[in-house]
Coordinates of C-alpha atoms in Angstrom, one line a residue:
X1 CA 0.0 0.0 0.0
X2 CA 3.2 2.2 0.3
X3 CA 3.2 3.4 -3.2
X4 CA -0.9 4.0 -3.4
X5 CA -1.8 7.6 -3.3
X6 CA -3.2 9.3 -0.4
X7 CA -6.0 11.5 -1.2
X8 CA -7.5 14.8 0.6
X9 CA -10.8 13.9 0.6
X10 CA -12.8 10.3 0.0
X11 CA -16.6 11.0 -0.8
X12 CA -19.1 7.9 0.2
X13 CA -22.5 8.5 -1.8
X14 CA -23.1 10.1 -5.4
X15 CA -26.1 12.0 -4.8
X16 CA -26.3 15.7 -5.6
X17 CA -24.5 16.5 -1.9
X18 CA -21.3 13.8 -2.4
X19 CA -20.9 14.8 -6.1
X20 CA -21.6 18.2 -4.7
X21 CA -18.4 18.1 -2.6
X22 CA -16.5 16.3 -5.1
X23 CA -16.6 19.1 -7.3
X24 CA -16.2 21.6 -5.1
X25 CA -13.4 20.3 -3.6
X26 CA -11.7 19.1 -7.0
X27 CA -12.0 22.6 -8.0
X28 CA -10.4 24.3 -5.2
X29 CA -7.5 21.8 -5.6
X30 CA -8.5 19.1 -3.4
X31 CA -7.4 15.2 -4.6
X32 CA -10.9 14.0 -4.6
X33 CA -12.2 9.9 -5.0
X34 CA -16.1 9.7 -4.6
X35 CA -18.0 5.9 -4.7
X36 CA -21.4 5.4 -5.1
X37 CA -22.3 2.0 -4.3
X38 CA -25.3 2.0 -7.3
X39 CA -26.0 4.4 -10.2
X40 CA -25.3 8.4 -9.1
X41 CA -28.9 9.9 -8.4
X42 CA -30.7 6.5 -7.8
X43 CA -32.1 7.4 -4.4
X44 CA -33.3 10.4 -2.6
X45 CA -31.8 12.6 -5.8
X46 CA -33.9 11.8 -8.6
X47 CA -37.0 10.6 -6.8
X48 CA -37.6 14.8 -5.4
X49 CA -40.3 17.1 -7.0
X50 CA -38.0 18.2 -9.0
X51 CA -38.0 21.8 -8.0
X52 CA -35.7 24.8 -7.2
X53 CA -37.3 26.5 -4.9
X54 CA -37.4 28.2 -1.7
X55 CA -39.8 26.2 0.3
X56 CA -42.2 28.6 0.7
X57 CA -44.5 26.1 3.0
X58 CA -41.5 25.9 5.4
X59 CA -41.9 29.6 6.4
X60 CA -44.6 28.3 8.1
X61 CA -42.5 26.0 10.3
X62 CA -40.0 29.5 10.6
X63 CA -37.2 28.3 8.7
X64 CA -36.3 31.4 7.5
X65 CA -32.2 31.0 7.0
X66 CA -33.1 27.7 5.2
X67 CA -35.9 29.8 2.8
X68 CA -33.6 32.6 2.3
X69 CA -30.4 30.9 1.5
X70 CA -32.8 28.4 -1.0
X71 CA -34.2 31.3 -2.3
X72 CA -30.7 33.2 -3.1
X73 CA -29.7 29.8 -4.9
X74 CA -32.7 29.8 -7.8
X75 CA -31.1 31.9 -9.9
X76 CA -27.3 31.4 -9.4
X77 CA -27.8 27.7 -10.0
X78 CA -30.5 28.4 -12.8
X79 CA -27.2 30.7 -14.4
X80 CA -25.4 27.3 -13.7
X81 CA -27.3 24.8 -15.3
X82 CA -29.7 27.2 -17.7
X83 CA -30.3 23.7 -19.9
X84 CA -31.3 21.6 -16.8
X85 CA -32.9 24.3 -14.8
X86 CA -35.8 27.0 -16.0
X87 CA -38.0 29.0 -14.3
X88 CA -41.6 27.9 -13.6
X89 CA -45.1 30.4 -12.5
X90 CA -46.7 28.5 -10.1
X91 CA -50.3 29.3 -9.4
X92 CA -52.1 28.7 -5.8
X93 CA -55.7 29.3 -5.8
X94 CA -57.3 30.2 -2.4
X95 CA -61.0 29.9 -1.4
X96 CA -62.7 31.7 1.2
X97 CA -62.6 30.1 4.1
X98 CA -59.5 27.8 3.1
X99 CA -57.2 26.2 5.0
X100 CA -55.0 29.4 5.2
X101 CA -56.7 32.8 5.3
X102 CA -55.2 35.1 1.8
X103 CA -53.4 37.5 4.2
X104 CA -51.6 34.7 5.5
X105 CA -50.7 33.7 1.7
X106 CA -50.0 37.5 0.8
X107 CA -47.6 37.6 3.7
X108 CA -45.6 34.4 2.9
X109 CA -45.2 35.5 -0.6
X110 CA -44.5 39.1 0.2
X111 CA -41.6 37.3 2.2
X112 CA -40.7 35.3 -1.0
X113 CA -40.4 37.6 -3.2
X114 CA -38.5 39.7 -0.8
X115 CA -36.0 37.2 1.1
X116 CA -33.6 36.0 -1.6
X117 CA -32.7 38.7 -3.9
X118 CA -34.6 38.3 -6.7
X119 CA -33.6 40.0 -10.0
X120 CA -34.7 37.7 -12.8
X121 CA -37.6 35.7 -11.7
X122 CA -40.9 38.1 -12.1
X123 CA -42.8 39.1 -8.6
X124 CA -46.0 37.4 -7.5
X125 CA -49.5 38.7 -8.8
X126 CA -52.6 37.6 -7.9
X127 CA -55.3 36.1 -10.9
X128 CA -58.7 35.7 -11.4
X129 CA -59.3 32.3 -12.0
X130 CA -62.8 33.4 -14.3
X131 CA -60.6 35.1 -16.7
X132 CA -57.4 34.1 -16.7
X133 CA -56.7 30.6 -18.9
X134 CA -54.9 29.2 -15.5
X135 CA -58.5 28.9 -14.3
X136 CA -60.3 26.4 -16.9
X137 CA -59.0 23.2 -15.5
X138 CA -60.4 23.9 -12.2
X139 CA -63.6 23.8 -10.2
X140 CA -65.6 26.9 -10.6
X141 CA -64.9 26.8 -6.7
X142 CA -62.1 28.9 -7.4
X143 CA -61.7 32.2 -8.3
X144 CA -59.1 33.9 -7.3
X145 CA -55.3 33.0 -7.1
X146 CA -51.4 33.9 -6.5
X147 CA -48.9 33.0 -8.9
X148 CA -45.2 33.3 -7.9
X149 CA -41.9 31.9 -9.4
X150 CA -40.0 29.3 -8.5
X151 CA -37.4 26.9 -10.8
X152 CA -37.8 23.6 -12.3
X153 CA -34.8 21.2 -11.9
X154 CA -34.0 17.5 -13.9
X155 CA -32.5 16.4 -10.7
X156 CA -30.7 13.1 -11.7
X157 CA -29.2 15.5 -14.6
X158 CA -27.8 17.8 -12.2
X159 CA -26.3 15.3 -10.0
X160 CA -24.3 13.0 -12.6
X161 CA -23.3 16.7 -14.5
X162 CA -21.7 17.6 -10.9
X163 CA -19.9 14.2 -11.0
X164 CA -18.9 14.8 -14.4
X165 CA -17.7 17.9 -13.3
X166 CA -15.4 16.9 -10.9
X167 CA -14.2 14.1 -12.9
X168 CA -13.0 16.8 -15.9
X169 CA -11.4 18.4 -12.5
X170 CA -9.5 15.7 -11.3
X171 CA -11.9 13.8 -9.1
X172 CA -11.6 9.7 -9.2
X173 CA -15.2 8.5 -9.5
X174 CA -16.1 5.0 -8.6
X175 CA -19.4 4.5 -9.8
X176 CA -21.1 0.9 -8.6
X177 CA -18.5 0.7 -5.5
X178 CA -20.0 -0.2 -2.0
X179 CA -17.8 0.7 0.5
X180 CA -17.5 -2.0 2.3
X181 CA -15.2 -0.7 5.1
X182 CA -13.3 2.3 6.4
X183 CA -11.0 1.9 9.5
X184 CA -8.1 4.4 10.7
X185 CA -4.7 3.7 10.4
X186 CA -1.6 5.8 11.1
X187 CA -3.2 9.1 10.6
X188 CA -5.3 8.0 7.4
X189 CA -8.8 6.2 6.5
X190 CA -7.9 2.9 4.6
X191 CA -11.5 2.3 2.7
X192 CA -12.2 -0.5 1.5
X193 CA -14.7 -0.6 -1.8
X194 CA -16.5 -3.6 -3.6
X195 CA -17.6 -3.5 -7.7
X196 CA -20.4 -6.0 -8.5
X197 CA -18.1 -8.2 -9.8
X198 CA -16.4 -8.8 -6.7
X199 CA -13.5 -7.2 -7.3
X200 CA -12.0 -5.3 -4.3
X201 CA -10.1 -2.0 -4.1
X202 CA -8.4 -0.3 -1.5
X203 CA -7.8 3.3 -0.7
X204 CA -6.0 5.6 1.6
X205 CA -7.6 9.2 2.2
X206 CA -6.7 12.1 4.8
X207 CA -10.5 12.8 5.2
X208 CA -13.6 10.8 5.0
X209 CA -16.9 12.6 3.7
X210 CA -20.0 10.9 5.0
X211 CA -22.8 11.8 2.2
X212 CA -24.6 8.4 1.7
X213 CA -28.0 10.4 2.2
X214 CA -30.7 7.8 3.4
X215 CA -27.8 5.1 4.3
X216 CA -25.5 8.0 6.3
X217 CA -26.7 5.8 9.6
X218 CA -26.0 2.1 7.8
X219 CA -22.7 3.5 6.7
X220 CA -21.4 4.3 10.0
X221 CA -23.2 0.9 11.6
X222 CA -21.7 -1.6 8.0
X223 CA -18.4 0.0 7.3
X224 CA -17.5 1.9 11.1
X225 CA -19.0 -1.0 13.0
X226 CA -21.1 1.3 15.1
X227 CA -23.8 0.2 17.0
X228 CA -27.4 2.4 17.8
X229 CA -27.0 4.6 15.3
X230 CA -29.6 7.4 14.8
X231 CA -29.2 10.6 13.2
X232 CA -31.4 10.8 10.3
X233 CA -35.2 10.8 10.2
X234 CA -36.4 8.9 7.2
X235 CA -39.3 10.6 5.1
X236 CA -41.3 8.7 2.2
X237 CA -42.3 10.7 -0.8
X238 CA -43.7 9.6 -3.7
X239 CA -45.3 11.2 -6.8
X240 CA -47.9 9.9 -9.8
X241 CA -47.3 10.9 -13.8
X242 CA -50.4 11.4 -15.2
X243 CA -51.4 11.9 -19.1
X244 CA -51.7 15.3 -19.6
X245 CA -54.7 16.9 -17.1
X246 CA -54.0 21.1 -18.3
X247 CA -52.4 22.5 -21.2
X248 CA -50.9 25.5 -19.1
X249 CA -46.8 25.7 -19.1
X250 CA -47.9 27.0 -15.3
X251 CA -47.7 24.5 -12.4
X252 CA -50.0 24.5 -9.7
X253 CA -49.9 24.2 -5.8
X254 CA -52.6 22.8 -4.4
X255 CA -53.7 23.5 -0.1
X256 CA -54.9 19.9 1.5
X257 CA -57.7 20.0 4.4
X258 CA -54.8 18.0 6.9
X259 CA -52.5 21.1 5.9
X260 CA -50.2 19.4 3.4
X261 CA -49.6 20.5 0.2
X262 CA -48.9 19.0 -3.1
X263 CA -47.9 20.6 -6.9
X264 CA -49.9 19.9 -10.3
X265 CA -46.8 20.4 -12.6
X266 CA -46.2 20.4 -16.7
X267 CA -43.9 17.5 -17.0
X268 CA -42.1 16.0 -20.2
X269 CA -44.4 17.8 -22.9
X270 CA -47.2 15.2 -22.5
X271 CA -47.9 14.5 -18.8
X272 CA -48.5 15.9 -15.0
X273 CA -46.8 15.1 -12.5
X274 CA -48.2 15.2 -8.9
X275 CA -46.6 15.1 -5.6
X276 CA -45.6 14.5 -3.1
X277 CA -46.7 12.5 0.1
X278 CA -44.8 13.2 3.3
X279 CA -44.9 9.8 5.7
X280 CA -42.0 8.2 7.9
X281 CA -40.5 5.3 6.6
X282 CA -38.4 2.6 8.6
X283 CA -37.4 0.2 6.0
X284 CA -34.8 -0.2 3.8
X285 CA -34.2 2.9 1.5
X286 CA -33.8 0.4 -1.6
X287 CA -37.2 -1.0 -1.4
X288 CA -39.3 2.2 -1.1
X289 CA -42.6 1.9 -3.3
X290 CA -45.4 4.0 -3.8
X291 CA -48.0 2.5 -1.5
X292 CA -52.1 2.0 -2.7
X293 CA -52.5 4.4 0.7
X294 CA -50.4 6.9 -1.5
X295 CA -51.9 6.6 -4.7
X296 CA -55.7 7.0 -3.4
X297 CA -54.1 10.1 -1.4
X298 CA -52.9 11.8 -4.8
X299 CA -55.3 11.1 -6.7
X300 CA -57.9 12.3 -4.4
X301 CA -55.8 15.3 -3.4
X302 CA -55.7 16.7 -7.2
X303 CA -59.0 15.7 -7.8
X304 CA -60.5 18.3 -5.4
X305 CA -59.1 21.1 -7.4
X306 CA -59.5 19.7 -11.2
X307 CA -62.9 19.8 -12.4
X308 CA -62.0 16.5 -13.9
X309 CA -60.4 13.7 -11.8
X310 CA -57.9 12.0 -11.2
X311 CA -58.2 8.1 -11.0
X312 CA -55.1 5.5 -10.6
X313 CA -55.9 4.6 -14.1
X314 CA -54.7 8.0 -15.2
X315 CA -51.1 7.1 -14.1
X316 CA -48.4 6.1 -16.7
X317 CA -45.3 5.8 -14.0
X318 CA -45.0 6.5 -10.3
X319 CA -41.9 7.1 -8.6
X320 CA -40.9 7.0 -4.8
X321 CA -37.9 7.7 -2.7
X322 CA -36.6 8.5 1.1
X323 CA -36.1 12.2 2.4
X324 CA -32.7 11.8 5.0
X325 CA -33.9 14.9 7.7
X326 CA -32.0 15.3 10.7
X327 CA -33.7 14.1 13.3
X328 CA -34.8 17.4 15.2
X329 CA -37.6 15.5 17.3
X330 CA -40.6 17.1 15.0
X331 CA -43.7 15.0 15.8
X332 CA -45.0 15.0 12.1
X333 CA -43.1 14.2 9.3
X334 CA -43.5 17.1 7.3
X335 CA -42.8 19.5 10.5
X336 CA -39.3 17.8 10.7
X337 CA -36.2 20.5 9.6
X338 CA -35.4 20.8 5.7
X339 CA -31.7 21.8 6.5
X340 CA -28.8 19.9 6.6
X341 CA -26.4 19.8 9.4
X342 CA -22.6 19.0 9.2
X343 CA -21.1 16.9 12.1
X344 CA -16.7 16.3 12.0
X345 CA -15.3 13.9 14.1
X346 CA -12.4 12.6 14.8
X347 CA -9.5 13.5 17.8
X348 CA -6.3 15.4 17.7
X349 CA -4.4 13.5 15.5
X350 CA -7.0 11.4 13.8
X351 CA -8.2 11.1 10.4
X352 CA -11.4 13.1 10.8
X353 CA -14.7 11.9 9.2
X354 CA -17.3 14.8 8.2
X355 CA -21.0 13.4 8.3
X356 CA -23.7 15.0 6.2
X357 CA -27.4 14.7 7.5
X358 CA -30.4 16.6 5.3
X359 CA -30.2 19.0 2.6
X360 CA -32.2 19.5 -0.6
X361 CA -31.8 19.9 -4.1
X362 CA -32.0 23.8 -3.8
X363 CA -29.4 24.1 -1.3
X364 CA -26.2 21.6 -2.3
X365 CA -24.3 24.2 -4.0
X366 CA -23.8 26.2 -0.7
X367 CA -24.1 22.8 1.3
X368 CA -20.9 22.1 -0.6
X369 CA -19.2 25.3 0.4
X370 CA -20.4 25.2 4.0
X371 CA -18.8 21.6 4.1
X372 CA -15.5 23.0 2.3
X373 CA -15.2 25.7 4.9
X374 CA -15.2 23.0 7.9
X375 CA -12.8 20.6 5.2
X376 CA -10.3 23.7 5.7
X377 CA -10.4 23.7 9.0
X378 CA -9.6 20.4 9.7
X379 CA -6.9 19.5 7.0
X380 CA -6.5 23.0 5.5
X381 CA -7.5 24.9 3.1
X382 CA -6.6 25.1 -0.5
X383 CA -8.6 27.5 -3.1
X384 CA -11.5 29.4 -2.3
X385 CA -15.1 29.2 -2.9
X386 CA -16.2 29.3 -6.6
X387 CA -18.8 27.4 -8.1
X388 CA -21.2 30.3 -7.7
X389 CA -20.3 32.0 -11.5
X390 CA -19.3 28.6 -12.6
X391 CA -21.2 26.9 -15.4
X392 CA -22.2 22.7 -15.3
X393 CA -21.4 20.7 -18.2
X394 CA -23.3 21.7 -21.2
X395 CA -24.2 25.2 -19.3
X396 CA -21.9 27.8 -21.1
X397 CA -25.1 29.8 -22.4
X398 CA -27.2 32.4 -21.1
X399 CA -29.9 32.1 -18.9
X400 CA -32.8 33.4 -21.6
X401 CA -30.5 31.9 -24.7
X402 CA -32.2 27.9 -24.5
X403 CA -34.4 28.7 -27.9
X404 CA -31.6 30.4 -29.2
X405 CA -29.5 27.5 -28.4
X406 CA -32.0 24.9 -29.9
X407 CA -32.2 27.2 -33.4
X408 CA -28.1 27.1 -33.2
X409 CA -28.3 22.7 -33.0
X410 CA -31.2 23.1 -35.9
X411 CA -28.6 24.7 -38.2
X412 CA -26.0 22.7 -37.4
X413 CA -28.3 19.1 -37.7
X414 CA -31.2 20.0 -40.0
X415 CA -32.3 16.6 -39.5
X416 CA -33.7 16.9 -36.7
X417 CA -37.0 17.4 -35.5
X418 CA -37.3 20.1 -33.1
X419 CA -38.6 18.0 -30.1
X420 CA -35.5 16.2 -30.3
X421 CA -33.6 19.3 -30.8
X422 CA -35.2 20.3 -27.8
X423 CA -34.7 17.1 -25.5
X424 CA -31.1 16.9 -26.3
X425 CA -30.6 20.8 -25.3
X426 CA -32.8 20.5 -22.0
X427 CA -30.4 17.2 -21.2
X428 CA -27.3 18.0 -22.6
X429 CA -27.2 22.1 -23.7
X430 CA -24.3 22.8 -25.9
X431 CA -22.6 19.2 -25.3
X432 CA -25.2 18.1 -27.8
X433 CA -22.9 19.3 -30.3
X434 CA -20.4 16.8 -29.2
X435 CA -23.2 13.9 -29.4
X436 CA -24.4 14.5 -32.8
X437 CA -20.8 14.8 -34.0
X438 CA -20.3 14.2 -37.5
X439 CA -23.9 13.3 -38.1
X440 CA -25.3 14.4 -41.7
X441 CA -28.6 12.5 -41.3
X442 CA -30.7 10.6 -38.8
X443 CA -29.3 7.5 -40.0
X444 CA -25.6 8.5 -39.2
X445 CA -26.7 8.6 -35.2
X446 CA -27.0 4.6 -35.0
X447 CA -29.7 2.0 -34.0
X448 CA -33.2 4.0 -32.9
X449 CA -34.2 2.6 -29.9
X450 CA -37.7 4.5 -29.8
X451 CA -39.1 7.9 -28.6
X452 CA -36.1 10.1 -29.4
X453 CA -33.4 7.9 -28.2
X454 CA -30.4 6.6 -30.5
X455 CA -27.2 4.4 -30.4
X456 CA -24.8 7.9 -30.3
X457 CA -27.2 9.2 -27.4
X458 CA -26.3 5.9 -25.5
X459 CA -23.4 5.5 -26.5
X460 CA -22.6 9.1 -24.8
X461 CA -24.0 8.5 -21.8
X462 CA -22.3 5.1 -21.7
X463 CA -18.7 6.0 -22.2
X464 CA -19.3 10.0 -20.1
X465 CA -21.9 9.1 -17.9
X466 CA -21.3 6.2 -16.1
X467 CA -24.4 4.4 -17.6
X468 CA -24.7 1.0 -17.6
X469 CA -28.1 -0.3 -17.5
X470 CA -31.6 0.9 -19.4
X471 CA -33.0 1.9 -16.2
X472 CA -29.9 4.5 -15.8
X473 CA -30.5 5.4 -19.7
X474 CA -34.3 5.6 -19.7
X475 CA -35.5 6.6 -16.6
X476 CA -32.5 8.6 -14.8
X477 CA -30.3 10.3 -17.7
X478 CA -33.5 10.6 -19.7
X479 CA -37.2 9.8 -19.6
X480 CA -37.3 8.3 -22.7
X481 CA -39.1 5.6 -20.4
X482 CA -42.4 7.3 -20.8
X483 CA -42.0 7.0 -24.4
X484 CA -40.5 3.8 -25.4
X485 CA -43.0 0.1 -25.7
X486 CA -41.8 -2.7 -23.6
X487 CA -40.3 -4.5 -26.5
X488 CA -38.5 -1.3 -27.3
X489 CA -37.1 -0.9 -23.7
X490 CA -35.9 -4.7 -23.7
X491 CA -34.2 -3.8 -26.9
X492 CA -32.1 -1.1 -25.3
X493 CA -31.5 -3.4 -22.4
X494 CA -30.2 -6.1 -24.6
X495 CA -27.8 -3.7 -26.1
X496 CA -26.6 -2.4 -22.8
X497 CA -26.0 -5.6 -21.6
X498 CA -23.5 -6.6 -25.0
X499 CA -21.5 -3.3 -24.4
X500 CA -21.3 -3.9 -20.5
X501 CA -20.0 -7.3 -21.4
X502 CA -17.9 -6.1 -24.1

């Protein structure tokens, strides 16, 4: 092991925070290795709404450092990732009588708009529901609404672009890599990682980054060999996709009678997606489902605000996944804190371990920093703080410049149609170029696999993006799921399998 290198930092979990970090630190100069025992994004990270947003129910609960730092984030990481993040008008219609009174609403958005330094993003205005176009999928029940601004996110897209990121900076990423243990010797971690094949690697590290999100706990009982562990409260959320119930590019957030709230929102050109349900889970992350309990909940939920309603038959996919809160005590699930805390441990001349509990989507970017800051302090620092200005893979165009973007792939590929134009942009941006490389007609892109999806496509995300099975291709990298037939996805998975065994 002598003549093995001895990294800074040693990431466990590839979810937006641990690929977070990873970047951040390979771009201050940090010797970064990250493993993700599965695919990056195949927990918590891709199974969220999907939004960048404040949190605007959570000034309810007073979180108002966690609102206003979320808020401040929309439109630097919108400038970040302009072809995986947009800005979406949300619209909240209110009743008489409701279950919050419109002063109370008026208030919290005043506080919205106000909090995080808005520049971009228009202010709220309130609608009448009898006039305005937002109103015709609704009950005549209501007539009068707020609409405010909040972002949309591909979340899984975001999370393997920040690995990407910080592999182009340096960063060793194990994708598929349990680790299997982690002990301290002679002022180091020695990890130990397992591939599915079996094989076995070893690595030394000066720091040990705990990110594993809903596993954090079985990480430190499985490779520390800790008993009673119990720092993270573990919240089931789960969302239904719909065909197509409004053809407004406007989301909406619907107000439940138990005080929960869930969106209505625009999703992949030709469906809704609704969510999300807020229960405490005690199983196994990996075997989270959507339960029937769920499912009636949704439906009904959405069903007493749409004129027509929505039955379980409507749904053409459901997804589900485990919120990691720390455990502040809250009695009810969706009353337990939204922000992360970072723990370091470790004695005077130990290798310290820094353990991640919480976070969302909205707030990585400056989770990342705030965990950088403590990184200093304990092995010292190197760089400073800059991802705020930086662009993502794919990102190096303006925030208002995505059609002009798809008109600039158009011209170069002619062939295409436009709604693949505009897939590969919203997935890709300008590293669509690279994909269709020397492509003159549709033909020249490979095997068509179905919906927009083609051999150089996969091949892309095969040989950059650590993709290895359909499911990665289909339903995390893309949603080409929603459109490709059974035989269609088999197909792909066929080929996947020939060039993992290749």
């Amino acid at each position: 092991m002598s003549g093995q290198p001895i990294y800074d930092l040693f990431v466990i979990g590839g979810g937006i925070n641990g690929c977070g970090i990873a970047r951040d630190a390979a771009g201050r100069g940090y010797s970064v290795a990250l493993a993700e025992m599965n695919d990056f994004a195949s927990g918590t990270s891709s199974g969220a709404t999907k939004l960048i947003h404040g949190g605007l129910r959570y000034l309810e609960h007073y979180e108002f450092r966690l609102v206003r730092e979320a808020l401040m984030e929309r439109e630097v990481l919108w400038a970040m990732a302009p072809h995986v993040i947009w800005p979406l008008r949300f619209v909240l219609p209110f009743q008489k009588g409701g279950i919050r009174p419109a002063w109370l609403i008026r208030l919290g958005l005043f506080l919205y708009d106000h909090l995080g330094g808005r520049k971009l993003l228009p202010a709220t205005r309130t609608l009448d529901l009898r006039r305005d176009p937002a109103g015709k999928p609704l009950k005549p029940i209501f007539s009068k609404a707020f609409e405010y601004s909040d972002g949309w996110v591909d979340d899984a897209r975001m999370v393997v672009l920040n690995a990407r990121d910080a592999e182009i900076r340096g960063a060793t990423i194990l994708s598929r890599s349990r680790v299997t243990s982690a002990k301290r010797e002679n002022g180091v971690w020695v990890i130990t990682t397992r591939k599915r094949d079996g094989s076995v690697s070893t690595h030394r590290a000066r720091m040990l980054v705990n990110a594993a999100g809903p596993w954090v706990d079985q990480v430190l009982a499985g490779a520390f060999g800790r008993n009673n562990v119990h720092n993270v409260r573990l919240v089931q959320g789960s969302h239904i996709i719909v065909k197509k119930k409004f053809n407004d590019a406007r989301a909406y957030f619907f107000q439940n009678p138990d005080n929960r709230i869930i969106f209505a929102i625009p999703y992949e050109r030709d469906f809704t997606l609704i969510g999300t349900t807020d229960r405490d889970y005690t199983d196994d992350p990996k075997d989270v489902r959507i339960s029937p309990e769920e499912v009636s909940y949704l439906c009904g939920a959405a069903s007493e605000y749409f004129q027509e309603p929505v039955v379980p038959g409507d749904i053409v996919w459901s997804y589900s996944a485990v919120r990691p809160l720390f455990d502040d005590g809250a009695s009810k699930a969706q009353e337990a804190t939204r922000d992360y805390v970072l723990k370091v441990e470790g004695n005077e001349g130990e290798a310290p371990l820094l353990n991640v509990f919480g976070g969302k989507l909205t707030t990585y970017r400056r989770l990342a920093e705030h965990a950088l800051e403590k990184i200093g302090e304990t092995i010292g620092v190197k760089g400073t703080s800059w991802t705020a200005g930086s662009q993502l893979p794919g990102g190096d165009f303006g925030v208002t410049a995505y059609e002009a973007t798809v008109e600039k792939l158009i011209r170069s590929y002619p062939f295409l149609q436009r709604s693949h134009a505009e897939r590969l942009i919203r997935c890709y941006g300008t590293d669509a170029h690279a994909i269709l490389a020397g492509a003159r007609a549709i033909e020249d892109l490979g095997r068509h696999f179905g919906g927009t999806l083609y051999e150089a496509e996969v091949r892309w995300l095969i040989e950059r993006e650590w993709a290895v099975t359909a499911e990665d291709v289909l339903w995390r990298r893309t949603k080409q799921g929603l459109f490709l037939t059974p035989e269609e996805a088999e197909g792909l998975d066929g080929y996947m399998g020939l060039m993992a065994a290749a």
